[in-house]
Each structure stands twice: as structure tokens, then as C-alpha cells.
Short mmCIF file of N, CA and C in Angstrom, two decimals:
data_model
loop_
_atom_site.label_atom_id
_atom_site.label_comp_id
_atom_site.label_asym_id
_atom_site.label_seq_id
_atom_site.Cartn_x
_atom_site.Cartn_y
_atom_site.Cartn_z
N MET A 241 13.93 -11.29 1.25
CA MET A 241 12.41 -11.46 1.34
C MET A 241 11.53 -12.31 2.52
N ALA A 242 12.21 -12.23 3.43
CA ALA A 242 11.47 -12.44 4.77
C ALA A 242 10.91 -11.81 5.29
N ASP A 243 11.09 -10.21 4.87
CA ASP A 243 10.46 -8.88 5.42
C ASP A 243 8.88 -9.09 4.97
N PHE A 244 8.64 -9.69 3.55
CA PHE A 244 7.44 -9.45 2.26
C PHE A 244 6.41 -9.95 3.10
N ASP A 245 5.30 -9.89 2.75
CA ASP A 245 3.84 -10.90 2.94
C ASP A 245 4.44 -12.00 2.23
N ARG A 246 4.58 -13.08 2.77
CA ARG A 246 4.85 -14.27 2.15
C ARG A 246 3.72 -14.71 1.54
N GLU A 247 2.40 -14.49 1.59
CA GLU A 247 1.40 -15.28 1.08
C GLU A 247 1.21 -14.41 -0.94
N ALA A 248 1.93 -12.63 -0.65
CA ALA A 248 1.63 -12.09 -1.66
C ALA A 248 2.81 -12.66 -2.78
N ILE A 249 3.85 -12.51 -1.89
CA ILE A 249 5.05 -13.00 -2.67
C ILE A 249 4.96 -14.49 -3.44
N GLU A 250 4.38 -15.40 -2.76
CA GLU A 250 4.16 -16.71 -3.27
C GLU A 250 3.16 -16.84 -4.27
N HIS A 251 1.99 -15.74 -4.15
CA HIS A 251 0.65 -15.77 -5.15
C HIS A 251 1.29 -15.40 -6.39
N TYR A 252 2.37 -14.13 -6.43
CA TYR A 252 2.80 -13.46 -7.48
C TYR A 252 4.23 -14.22 -8.30
N ASN A 253 4.59 -15.25 -7.63
CA ASN A 253 5.65 -15.97 -7.89
C ASN A 253 6.97 -14.82 -7.88
N ILE A 254 6.85 -13.99 -6.68
CA ILE A 254 7.99 -13.04 -6.62
C ILE A 254 9.18 -13.86 -6.50
N THR A 255 10.40 -13.41 -6.63
CA THR A 255 12.00 -14.15 -6.41
C THR A 255 12.69 -12.99 -6.01
N ALA A 256 14.19 -13.73 -5.38
CA ALA A 256 14.94 -12.56 -5.01
C ALA A 256 15.36 -11.88 -6.38
N ARG A 257 15.57 -12.41 -7.79
CA ARG A 257 15.95 -11.40 -8.57
C ARG A 257 14.85 -10.27 -9.00
N ASP A 258 13.62 -10.72 -8.94
CA ASP A 258 12.27 -9.49 -8.99
C ASP A 258 12.78 -8.36 -8.23
N ILE A 259 12.94 -8.71 -6.71
CA ILE A 259 13.23 -7.66 -5.83
C ILE A 259 14.61 -6.78 -5.85
N GLU A 260 15.33 -7.72 -6.35
CA GLU A 260 16.95 -6.94 -6.87
C GLU A 260 16.39 -6.02 -8.31
N ASN A 261 15.71 -6.53 -9.10
CA ASN A 261 15.20 -5.77 -10.18
C ASN A 261 14.46 -4.66 -9.95
N VAL A 262 13.72 -4.52 -8.98
CA VAL A 262 12.65 -3.34 -8.60
C VAL A 262 13.74 -2.66 -7.95
N LEU A 263 14.42 -2.84 -7.25
CA LEU A 263 15.45 -2.07 -6.39
C LEU A 263 16.40 -1.25 -7.34
N ARG A 264 16.92 -1.77 -8.40
CA ARG A 264 17.59 -1.49 -9.40
C ARG A 264 16.78 -0.16 -10.40
N TYR A 265 15.69 -0.74 -10.38
CA TYR A 265 14.70 -0.09 -11.41
C TYR A 265 14.29 1.50 -10.85
N VAL A 266 13.99 1.36 -9.44
CA VAL A 266 13.55 2.46 -8.40
C VAL A 266 14.97 3.26 -8.40
N ALA A 267 15.81 2.53 -7.80
CA ALA A 267 17.28 3.43 -7.79
C ALA A 267 17.23 4.32 -8.71
N ILE A 268 17.29 3.64 -10.30
CA ILE A 268 17.36 4.78 -11.44
C ILE A 268 16.38 5.73 -11.90
N LEU A 269 15.15 5.77 -11.54
CA LEU A 269 14.16 6.47 -11.95
C LEU A 269 14.09 7.52 -10.62
N GLN A 270 14.14 6.99 -9.50
CA GLN A 270 13.78 7.82 -8.27
C GLN A 270 15.06 8.08 -7.22
N GLY A 271 16.21 7.39 -7.49
CA GLY A 271 17.28 7.23 -6.25
C GLY A 271 17.32 6.28 -5.30
N THR A 272 18.05 6.09 -4.38
CA THR A 272 17.90 5.22 -3.50
C THR A 272 17.42 5.95 -1.88
N ASP A 273 17.01 7.24 -2.27
CA ASP A 273 16.79 8.10 -1.29
C ASP A 273 15.25 8.28 -1.16
N SER A 274 14.55 7.66 -1.97
CA SER A 274 13.26 7.86 -2.56
C SER A 274 12.34 7.29 -1.63
N ARG A 275 11.23 7.91 -1.42
CA ARG A 275 9.93 7.11 -0.42
C ARG A 275 9.81 5.88 -1.10
N THR A 276 9.65 5.69 -2.60
CA THR A 276 9.26 4.54 -2.67
C THR A 276 10.75 3.12 -2.35
N TYR A 277 11.73 3.56 -2.61
CA TYR A 277 12.51 2.60 -2.31
C TYR A 277 12.30 2.51 -0.79
N ALA A 278 12.39 3.23 0.16
CA ALA A 278 12.51 3.15 1.27
C ALA A 278 11.35 2.63 1.99
N ASP A 279 10.26 2.21 1.17
CA ASP A 279 9.20 1.42 1.91
C ASP A 279 9.40 0.19 0.90
N ILE A 280 10.01 0.00 -0.20
CA ILE A 280 10.03 -1.43 -0.48
C ILE A 280 11.15 -2.22 0.54
N THR A 281 12.19 -1.50 0.69
CA THR A 281 13.37 -1.81 1.62
C THR A 281 12.77 -2.08 3.03
N ALA A 282 11.80 -1.13 3.57
CA ALA A 282 11.46 -1.68 4.86
C ALA A 282 10.44 -3.03 5.28
N GLY A 283 9.94 -3.54 3.79
CA GLY A 283 9.14 -4.84 3.66
C GLY A 283 7.86 -4.72 4.54
N CYS A 284 7.18 -5.44 5.10
CA CYS A 284 5.89 -5.83 5.46
C CYS A 284 5.20 -5.63 4.71
N TYR A 285 3.83 -5.29 5.35
CA TYR A 285 2.75 -4.86 4.26
C TYR A 285 2.50 -4.14 3.44
N TYR A 286 2.96 -2.75 3.85
CA TYR A 286 3.22 -1.67 3.03
C TYR A 286 4.44 -1.69 1.97
N GLY A 287 5.30 -2.23 2.59
CA GLY A 287 6.51 -2.45 1.73
C GLY A 287 6.09 -3.75 0.45
N THR A 288 5.29 -4.36 0.67
CA THR A 288 5.02 -5.38 -0.21
C THR A 288 3.73 -4.93 -1.33
N SER A 289 3.00 -3.94 -0.84
CA SER A 289 2.25 -3.08 -1.75
C SER A 289 3.32 -2.24 -2.60
N ALA A 290 4.21 -2.06 -2.14
CA ALA A 290 4.92 -1.07 -3.24
C ALA A 290 5.80 -1.98 -4.22
N LEU A 291 5.90 -3.28 -3.49
CA LEU A 291 6.90 -3.98 -4.35
C LEU A 291 5.73 -4.31 -4.98
N LEU A 292 4.79 -5.04 -5.08
CA LEU A 292 4.30 -5.63 -6.16
C LEU A 292 3.81 -4.87 -7.16
N HIS A 293 3.60 -3.41 -6.65
CA HIS A 293 3.36 -2.69 -8.00
C HIS A 293 4.29 -2.66 -8.97
N GLU A 294 5.85 -2.29 -8.24
CA GLU A 294 6.84 -2.10 -9.33
C GLU A 294 7.19 -3.71 -10.06
N VAL A 295 7.01 -4.97 -9.52
CA VAL A 295 7.18 -5.92 -9.84
C VAL A 295 6.04 -6.22 -10.99
N ILE A 296 4.94 -5.73 -10.77
CA ILE A 296 4.22 -5.96 -11.89
C ILE A 296 4.49 -5.05 -13.46
N GLU A 297 4.69 -3.79 -13.02
CA GLU A 297 5.29 -2.62 -13.79
C GLU A 297 6.12 -3.13 -14.54
N LEU A 298 7.33 -3.53 -13.66
CA LEU A 298 8.58 -4.00 -14.48
C LEU A 298 8.67 -5.22 -15.50
N ARG A 299 7.84 -6.14 -14.84
CA ARG A 299 7.50 -7.43 -15.74
C ARG A 299 7.14 -6.89 -16.93
N ILE A 300 6.12 -6.19 -17.11
CA ILE A 300 5.63 -5.95 -18.43
C ILE A 300 6.81 -5.10 -19.11
N LEU A 301 7.05 -4.24 -18.86
CA LEU A 301 8.47 -3.52 -19.18
C LEU A 301 9.48 -4.27 -19.78
N LEU A 302 9.87 -5.31 -18.90
CA LEU A 302 11.11 -6.03 -19.45
C LEU A 302 10.92 -6.79 -20.00
N LYS A 303 9.15 -7.19 -20.69
CA LYS A 303 8.69 -8.06 -21.93
C LYS A 303 9.01 -7.32 -23.13
N ARG A 304 8.84 -6.01 -22.77
CA ARG A 304 8.56 -5.00 -24.07
C ARG A 304 10.46 -4.50 -24.67
N ASP A 305 11.18 -4.34 -23.55
CA ASP A 305 12.47 -4.01 -23.78
C ASP A 305 13.49 -4.78 -22.32
N ARG A 306 13.97 -5.96 -22.77
CA ARG A 306 14.93 -6.45 -21.62
C ARG A 306 16.02 -5.66 -21.40
N TRP A 307 16.17 -4.94 -22.28
CA TRP A 307 17.56 -3.95 -21.81
C TRP A 307 17.35 -2.85 -21.04
N LEU A 308 16.30 -2.90 -20.51
CA LEU A 308 15.57 -1.51 -19.66
C LEU A 308 16.23 -1.04 -18.60
N LEU A 309 16.92 -2.22 -17.90
CA LEU A 309 17.65 -1.91 -16.33
C LEU A 309 18.97 -1.24 -16.76
N ILE A 310 19.85 -1.49 -17.89
CA ILE A 310 20.97 -0.96 -18.25
C ILE A 310 20.97 0.52 -19.06
N ARG A 311 19.73 1.08 -18.86
CA ARG A 311 19.76 2.21 -20.16
C ARG A 311 19.57 3.25 -18.77
N SER A 312 19.65 4.59 -19.54
CA SER A 312 19.48 5.78 -18.84
C SER A 312 18.52 6.26 -18.41
N ARG A 313 18.12 7.08 -17.13
CA ARG A 313 17.10 7.60 -16.21
C ARG A 313 16.60 8.29 -17.59
N GLN A 314 16.86 8.83 -18.49
CA GLN A 314 15.95 10.14 -19.45
C GLN A 314 15.61 8.77 -20.86
N TRP A 315 15.78 7.90 -20.82
CA TRP A 315 15.84 7.01 -21.80
C TRP A 315 14.44 6.31 -21.20
N ILE A 316 14.52 5.80 -20.05
CA ILE A 316 13.52 5.20 -19.22
C ILE A 316 12.40 5.94 -19.29
N ARG A 317 12.67 7.08 -18.83
CA ARG A 317 11.42 8.11 -18.44
C ARG A 317 10.63 8.46 -19.91
N LYS A 318 11.35 8.22 -20.99
CA LYS A 318 10.69 8.42 -22.39
C LYS A 318 10.13 7.11 -22.46
N PHE A 319 10.91 6.25 -22.34
CA PHE A 319 9.76 4.86 -22.72
C PHE A 319 8.73 4.53 -21.70
N LEU A 320 8.76 5.02 -20.71
CA LEU A 320 7.43 5.01 -19.77
C LEU A 320 6.37 6.02 -20.25
N ARG A 321 6.80 6.81 -21.06
CA ARG A 321 5.65 7.70 -21.17
C ARG A 321 4.62 6.95 -22.42
N GLY A 322 5.15 6.08 -23.17
CA GLY A 322 4.82 5.24 -24.49
C GLY A 322 4.16 3.92 -23.67
N ASN A 323 4.59 3.82 -22.51
CA ASN A 323 3.93 2.34 -21.66
C ASN A 323 2.98 2.50 -20.52
N GLU A 324 2.43 3.77 -20.13
CA GLU A 324 1.83 4.04 -19.23
C GLU A 324 0.71 2.95 -18.67
N ASP A 325 0.61 2.00 -19.94
CA ASP A 325 -0.37 0.84 -19.06
C ASP A 325 0.42 -0.28 -18.22
N ALA A 326 1.72 -0.09 -18.23
CA ALA A 326 2.20 -1.15 -17.10
C ALA A 326 2.44 -0.19 -15.61
N HIS A 327 2.32 0.83 -15.72
CA HIS A 327 1.82 1.38 -14.42
C HIS A 327 0.63 1.29 -13.97
N VAL A 328 -0.26 1.47 -14.70
CA VAL A 328 -1.69 0.92 -14.46
C VAL A 328 -1.82 -0.23 -13.82
N GLU A 329 -1.30 -1.27 -14.68
CA GLU A 329 -1.14 -2.49 -13.88
C GLU A 329 -0.69 -2.99 -12.51
N GLY A 330 0.55 -1.91 -12.63
CA GLY A 330 0.90 -2.13 -11.16
C GLY A 330 -0.02 -1.39 -10.10
N LEU A 331 -0.52 -0.32 -10.45
CA LEU A 331 -1.28 0.35 -9.43
C LEU A 331 -2.63 -0.73 -9.01
N LYS A 332 -3.35 -1.35 -10.06
CA LYS A 332 -4.43 -2.15 -9.84
C LYS A 332 -3.92 -3.45 -8.72
N VAL A 333 -2.35 -4.03 -8.79
CA VAL A 333 -2.36 -4.86 -7.97
C VAL A 333 -2.26 -4.15 -6.83
N GLU A 334 -1.43 -3.30 -6.68
CA GLU A 334 -0.99 -2.69 -5.44
C GLU A 334 -2.59 -2.08 -4.23
N TYR A 335 -3.04 -1.76 -5.26
CA TYR A 335 -4.60 -1.28 -4.18
C TYR A 335 -5.21 -2.20 -4.32
N VAL A 336 -5.25 -3.17 -5.09
CA VAL A 336 -6.29 -4.28 -4.32
C VAL A 336 -5.90 -5.29 -3.17
N TYR A 337 -4.44 -5.01 -3.58
CA TYR A 337 -3.65 -6.09 -2.21
C TYR A 337 -3.82 -4.98 -0.93
N LEU A 338 -3.53 -3.66 -1.20
CA LEU A 338 -3.55 -2.63 0.42
C LEU A 338 -5.56 -2.75 0.82
N GLN A 339 -6.12 -2.99 0.18
CA GLN A 339 -7.65 -3.11 0.29
C GLN A 339 -7.66 -4.29 1.06
N ARG A 340 -7.26 -5.31 0.82
CA ARG A 340 -7.20 -6.39 1.20
C ARG A 340 -6.59 -6.69 2.65
N VAL A 341 -5.56 -6.28 2.55
CA VAL A 341 -4.95 -6.32 3.89
C VAL A 341 -5.20 -5.22 4.95
N ILE A 342 -5.93 -4.13 4.70
CA ILE A 342 -6.18 -3.22 5.42
C ILE A 342 -7.71 -4.08 6.12
N GLU A 343 -8.78 -4.96 5.42
CA GLU A 343 -9.37 -5.47 5.86
C GLU A 343 -8.97 -6.64 6.90
N GLU A 344 -8.29 -7.24 6.18
CA GLU A 344 -7.96 -8.83 7.26
C GLU A 344 -7.25 -8.13 8.93
N GLN A 345 -6.04 -7.21 8.21
CA GLN A 345 -5.18 -6.88 9.65
C GLN A 345 -6.21 -5.83 10.72
N LEU A 346 -6.76 -4.73 9.76
CA LEU A 346 -7.26 -3.62 10.42
C LEU A 346 -8.82 -3.89 10.68
N LYS A 347 -9.31 -4.93 10.05
CA LYS A 347 -10.49 -5.33 10.32
C LYS A 347 -11.80 -3.92 9.95
N GLU A 348 -11.30 -3.12 8.97
CA GLU A 348 -11.86 -2.03 8.04
C GLU A 348 -12.03 -2.38 6.57
N GLN A 349 -13.02 -1.77 6.19
CA GLN A 349 -13.44 -1.56 4.65
C GLN A 349 -12.99 -0.41 4.15
N ILE A 350 -12.35 -0.28 3.19
CA ILE A 350 -12.71 1.01 2.57
C ILE A 350 -12.34 0.96 1.31
N GLY A 351 -12.89 1.85 0.30
CA GLY A 351 -13.15 1.81 -1.28
C GLY A 351 -11.73 2.02 -1.77
N LEU A 352 -11.57 1.23 -2.85
CA LEU A 352 -10.36 1.82 -3.66
C LEU A 352 -9.92 3.06 -4.21
N GLY A 353 -11.01 3.64 -4.60
CA GLY A 353 -10.89 5.26 -4.75
C GLY A 353 -10.29 6.12 -3.59
N ALA A 354 -10.83 5.48 -2.64
CA ALA A 354 -10.37 6.31 -1.22
C ALA A 354 -8.88 6.16 -1.02
N LEU A 355 -8.62 5.04 -0.99
CA LEU A 355 -7.03 4.51 -0.96
C LEU A 355 -6.18 5.18 -1.77
N VAL A 356 -6.65 5.13 -2.90
CA VAL A 356 -6.01 5.86 -4.10
C VAL A 356 -5.67 7.14 -3.98
N ARG A 357 -6.86 7.60 -3.67
CA ARG A 357 -6.59 9.04 -3.33
C ARG A 357 -5.80 9.71 -1.98
N ALA A 358 -6.31 8.90 -0.88
CA ALA A 358 -5.07 9.04 -0.14
C ALA A 358 -3.80 8.73 0.07
N ASN A 359 -3.46 7.79 -0.96
CA ASN A 359 -1.92 7.80 -1.01
C ASN A 359 -1.19 7.66 -2.27
N THR A 360 -1.53 8.51 -3.47
CA THR A 360 -0.60 8.93 -4.67
C THR A 360 -1.50 10.27 -5.05
N ILE A 361 -0.66 10.36 -6.50
CA ILE A 361 -1.03 11.55 -6.89
C ILE A 361 -2.34 11.60 -7.82
N ARG A 362 -2.76 12.58 -7.99
CA ARG A 362 -4.36 12.62 -8.99
C ARG A 362 -4.01 11.91 -10.48
N PHE A 363 -2.77 11.93 -10.82
CA PHE A 363 -2.88 11.28 -12.31
C PHE A 363 -2.76 9.92 -12.17
N ASP A 364 -2.50 9.19 -11.22
CA ASP A 364 -2.42 8.18 -10.77
C ASP A 364 -4.15 7.59 -10.26
N TYR A 365 -5.03 8.44 -10.02
CA TYR A 365 -5.88 7.94 -9.26
C TYR A 365 -6.85 8.23 -11.28
N ASP A 366 -6.71 9.11 -11.75
CA ASP A 366 -7.02 9.53 -13.25
C ASP A 366 -6.95 8.25 -14.03
N ARG A 367 -5.70 7.80 -13.97
CA ARG A 367 -5.22 6.78 -14.91
C ARG A 367 -6.08 5.21 -14.39
N LEU A 368 -6.32 5.13 -13.25
CA LEU A 368 -6.96 3.95 -12.63
C LEU A 368 -8.53 4.16 -12.81
N LEU A 369 -8.98 5.45 -12.89
CA LEU A 369 -10.60 5.60 -13.03
C LEU A 369 -10.76 5.42 -14.63
N GLU A 370 -9.82 5.35 -15.32
CA GLU A 370 -9.83 5.40 -16.89
C GLU A 370 -9.79 4.06 -17.49
N SER A 371 -9.24 3.24 -16.35
CA SER A 371 -9.23 1.85 -16.74
C SER A 371 -10.00 1.12 -16.83
N GLU A 372 -9.69 -0.05 -17.38
CA GLU A 372 -10.93 -1.42 -17.18
C GLU A 372 -10.60 -1.64 -15.79
N LEU A 373 -10.77 -1.48 -14.34
CA LEU A 373 -10.88 -2.17 -13.45
C LEU A 373 -11.95 -2.67 -13.06
N PRO A 374 -11.76 -4.02 -12.63
CA PRO A 374 -12.68 -5.17 -12.74
C PRO A 374 -13.61 -5.11 -11.47
N LEU A 375 -13.31 -3.98 -10.42
CA LEU A 375 -14.22 -3.83 -9.47
C LEU A 375 -14.59 -2.63 -9.42
N PRO A 376 -15.49 -1.96 -8.32
CA PRO A 376 -16.00 -0.93 -8.20
C PRO A 376 -15.05 0.03 -7.58
N PHE A 377 -14.99 1.28 -8.48
CA PHE A 377 -14.04 2.77 -8.27
C PHE A 377 -14.79 3.70 -8.46
N LEU A 378 -15.35 3.84 -7.25
CA LEU A 378 -16.18 5.47 -6.85
C LEU A 378 -14.96 6.92 -6.51
N GLU A 379 -16.08 7.85 -6.71
CA GLU A 379 -15.31 8.83 -6.33
C GLU A 379 -15.53 9.25 -4.87
N PRO A 380 -14.38 9.12 -4.31
CA PRO A 380 -14.41 9.15 -2.73
C PRO A 380 -14.74 10.29 -2.02
N THR A 381 -15.42 10.52 -0.82
CA THR A 381 -15.49 11.89 -0.31
C THR A 381 -14.17 12.45 0.21
N ALA A 382 -14.14 13.62 0.96
CA ALA A 382 -13.26 14.01 1.44
C ALA A 382 -12.88 13.11 2.84
N GLU A 383 -14.23 12.87 3.38
CA GLU A 383 -14.08 11.95 4.52
C GLU A 383 -13.57 10.55 4.37
N GLU A 384 -14.19 9.90 3.32
CA GLU A 384 -13.16 8.70 2.56
C GLU A 384 -11.96 8.88 2.61
N VAL A 385 -11.40 9.78 2.19
CA VAL A 385 -9.89 9.90 1.73
C VAL A 385 -9.30 10.35 2.89
N SER A 386 -9.85 11.25 3.92
CA SER A 386 -9.10 11.00 5.07
C SER A 386 -9.11 9.83 6.09
N ARG A 387 -10.18 9.24 6.27
CA ARG A 387 -10.06 7.76 6.85
C ARG A 387 -9.16 6.93 6.00
N ALA A 388 -9.23 6.86 4.73
CA ALA A 388 -8.22 5.91 4.23
C ALA A 388 -6.64 6.20 4.64
N GLY A 389 -6.78 7.48 4.61
CA GLY A 389 -5.40 7.99 5.16
C GLY A 389 -4.82 7.69 6.55
N ARG A 390 -5.55 7.37 7.25
CA ARG A 390 -5.65 7.21 8.81
C ARG A 390 -5.25 5.44 8.64
N LEU A 391 -5.86 4.83 8.08
CA LEU A 391 -5.61 3.47 7.91
C LEU A 391 -4.55 3.19 7.30
N LEU A 392 -3.87 3.59 6.00
CA LEU A 392 -2.84 3.67 5.65
C LEU A 392 -1.74 3.90 6.69
N SER A 393 -1.79 4.66 7.42
CA SER A 393 -0.91 5.09 8.97
C SER A 393 -0.73 4.22 9.68
N GLU A 394 -2.34 3.83 10.13
CA GLU A 394 -2.29 2.37 10.84
C GLU A 394 -1.27 0.94 10.36
N LEU A 395 -1.90 0.50 9.26
CA LEU A 395 -1.23 -0.37 8.47
C LEU A 395 0.41 -0.02 8.69
N LYS A 396 1.02 1.13 8.32
CA LYS A 396 2.66 1.37 8.48
C LYS A 396 2.70 1.13 10.02
N LYS A 397 2.63 1.60 10.73
CA LYS A 397 2.81 0.94 12.08
C LYS A 397 2.33 0.04 12.30
N LEU A 398 1.60 -0.74 12.37
CA LEU A 398 1.04 -2.07 12.44
C LEU A 398 2.46 -3.19 12.12
N CYS A 399 2.86 -2.73 10.82
CA CYS A 399 3.95 -3.29 9.92
C CYS A 399 5.50 -3.65 11.28
N LYS A 400 5.29 -2.18 11.42
CA LYS A 400 6.58 -1.93 12.39
C LYS A 400 6.40 -2.24 13.84
N GLU A 401 5.51 -2.26 14.43
CA GLU A 401 5.26 -2.36 15.75
C GLU A 401 5.25 -3.97 15.69
N ARG A 402 4.51 -4.59 15.00
CA ARG A 402 4.50 -6.19 15.00
C ARG A 402 4.91 -7.28 14.14
N SER A 403 5.43 -6.53 13.20
CA SER A 403 6.62 -7.15 12.38
C SER A 403 5.54 -8.63 12.00
N PRO A 404 4.61 -8.56 11.28
CA PRO A 404 3.58 -9.90 11.22
C PRO A 404 4.12 -10.44 10.12
N CYS A 405 4.91 -9.88 9.30
CA CYS A 405 5.19 -10.57 7.66
C CYS A 405 6.34 -11.81 8.19
#
């Protein structure tokens, strides 16, 4: 847990058990060689954002099915189709966190819409846009999306170079 942003870990009361559950969940759905698994195990700011997303999503899902983590990949994927709101809640936490960390660490401001478009698939962007996000979520320009991509790349490098977490 030392590799993650301590403030975020404390704010969301994330335990070692939460991290174990998330790694199991991601391994079942995406495999241990997936980008998400690698991001989480790398820790630091960007890994913390991925961890936050998965912890929030998984907590909601486990309330609905406490046996979720012993089910098959196919069963879980079918279950997820009826529980997309859990994924959206994870996205909200992830991107609000990323926006805040970019502002604090890189001294740059960037819109949530640009961050989401730069960092995920259109499906996730559309789901967030349709949700009741309590913050301004505007359609970004191509330039804003490009800038968000550069800022995310800088954030990933910052963590590797400085290990601030």
C-alpha cells in the first residue's frame, strides 16, 4: 500500500484486502497482463486512480453479489451488463482524482471531459456524460483532449521519476 497516494487511500478507507480483491477482480476479467493490472501494481498517482476506480466499482458489485470473486469470467461479464452504474461510479472517482492530482502536481487545469476522452474509450465517456455527474462535464475540443493526453503522460512519468507516493 505504500506505493499508492496515501491521502487517497485514507480518504476512501482502502485496505490491503480491498487491493487484493481488486487485483483478483481485474485478473479474472482482464488478466494479469492487462494494462489495468499493470497500472495498479505500478502504484503511485496513476495507479492510485485505477485502484480507486476498481475499488469503488467492486465495493458496489460485492454488495450486490458477495460471491462475485469466485464466479467465472463469463458470469461476471453478464452480471456487469446489468450493473453498469457501478462502473460509472468508479469512473467518477477516478477522473475527479486525476483532475485534482494533475492540478496539484503538474500545476495545470484540465477539464474532466478532456481527461476521460484522452484516457478511455468512447463508451465510458458517454456513460459519464449521461450520468448525474455533480461537476461540469463539457465536450472537449481535439486540442483539449491532446493536452489531457500529454498531462496524463507527464503524470505517469512524474511518478516513475520522483516516486512521490
